[in-house]
Amino acid sequence: ASPPEPPPDLAAASADSIIFQAPAKSSSLHLDVSSHLSRMRIPHSNELCVPGLGYHVDIAITPNTASADQALPEALARLAEDASAPEGIIIEVNGPSHYTADRQLRPESAMKERHLALVGWRVVDVPWWDWSALSGHKAKQDYLEALLLGARDAAPPREPRAHADRVRGH
């Protein structure tokens, strides 16, 4: 049996308190990844607060991050419109504090990513050791393209819409 739902006024107050928390300052690693996405002409949002969950994410790529005169590259637009990833793509740029000594994602970071996937986001990680091993824009561009296109081929989370609708109150 599932746990009881909180009273609507308590749920709304809790969500509001989470959403209005300020995001952490972007790291230089995060800003470097964002800069390369911009150079690749991939529109994105930094430090997005995910509605309904309150999580702050490093980078979000959604169909609505493109301006009227700037469209997502075709392959990414298909992914962002994919029914199994209705919200879009989240890139978590993770430094050493997100990993254990044996380079496993810490439980709190893994839980955040699972929650995001359950409401319809495709979540991909840029681990600090991968990014720091890359030299030059071309290598970083190739890495990001492979990462984002790989998100398209990833298995969708189980029952993403049912959970998303419940979180959104539909």
Tab-separated table of C-alpha atoms in Angstrom, residues 83 86-87 118-120 158-166 168:
chain	number	residue	atom	x	y	z
A	83	ALA	CA	6.978	10.639	-25.536
A	86	PRO	CA	8.346	14.467	-22.319
A	87	GLU	CA	10.158	17.021	-20.186
A	118	LEU	CA	10.193	9.166	-12.995
A	119	VAL	CA	8.528	12.436	-13.985
A	120	GLY	CA	9.748	12.228	-17.569
A	158	ARG	CA	8.960	2.862	-15.644
A	159	GLU	CA	5.578	4.604	-15.772
A	160	PRO	CA	6.897	8.178	-16.108
A	161	ARG	CA	3.567	9.842	-16.936
A	162	ALA	CA	1.524	8.286	-14.145
A	163	HIS	CA	4.014	9.531	-11.563
A	164	ALA	CA	4.365	12.928	-13.240
A	165	ASP	CA	0.610	13.426	-13.255
A	166	ARG	CA	0.408	12.582	-9.554
A	168	ARG	CA	1.554	17.759	-10.766
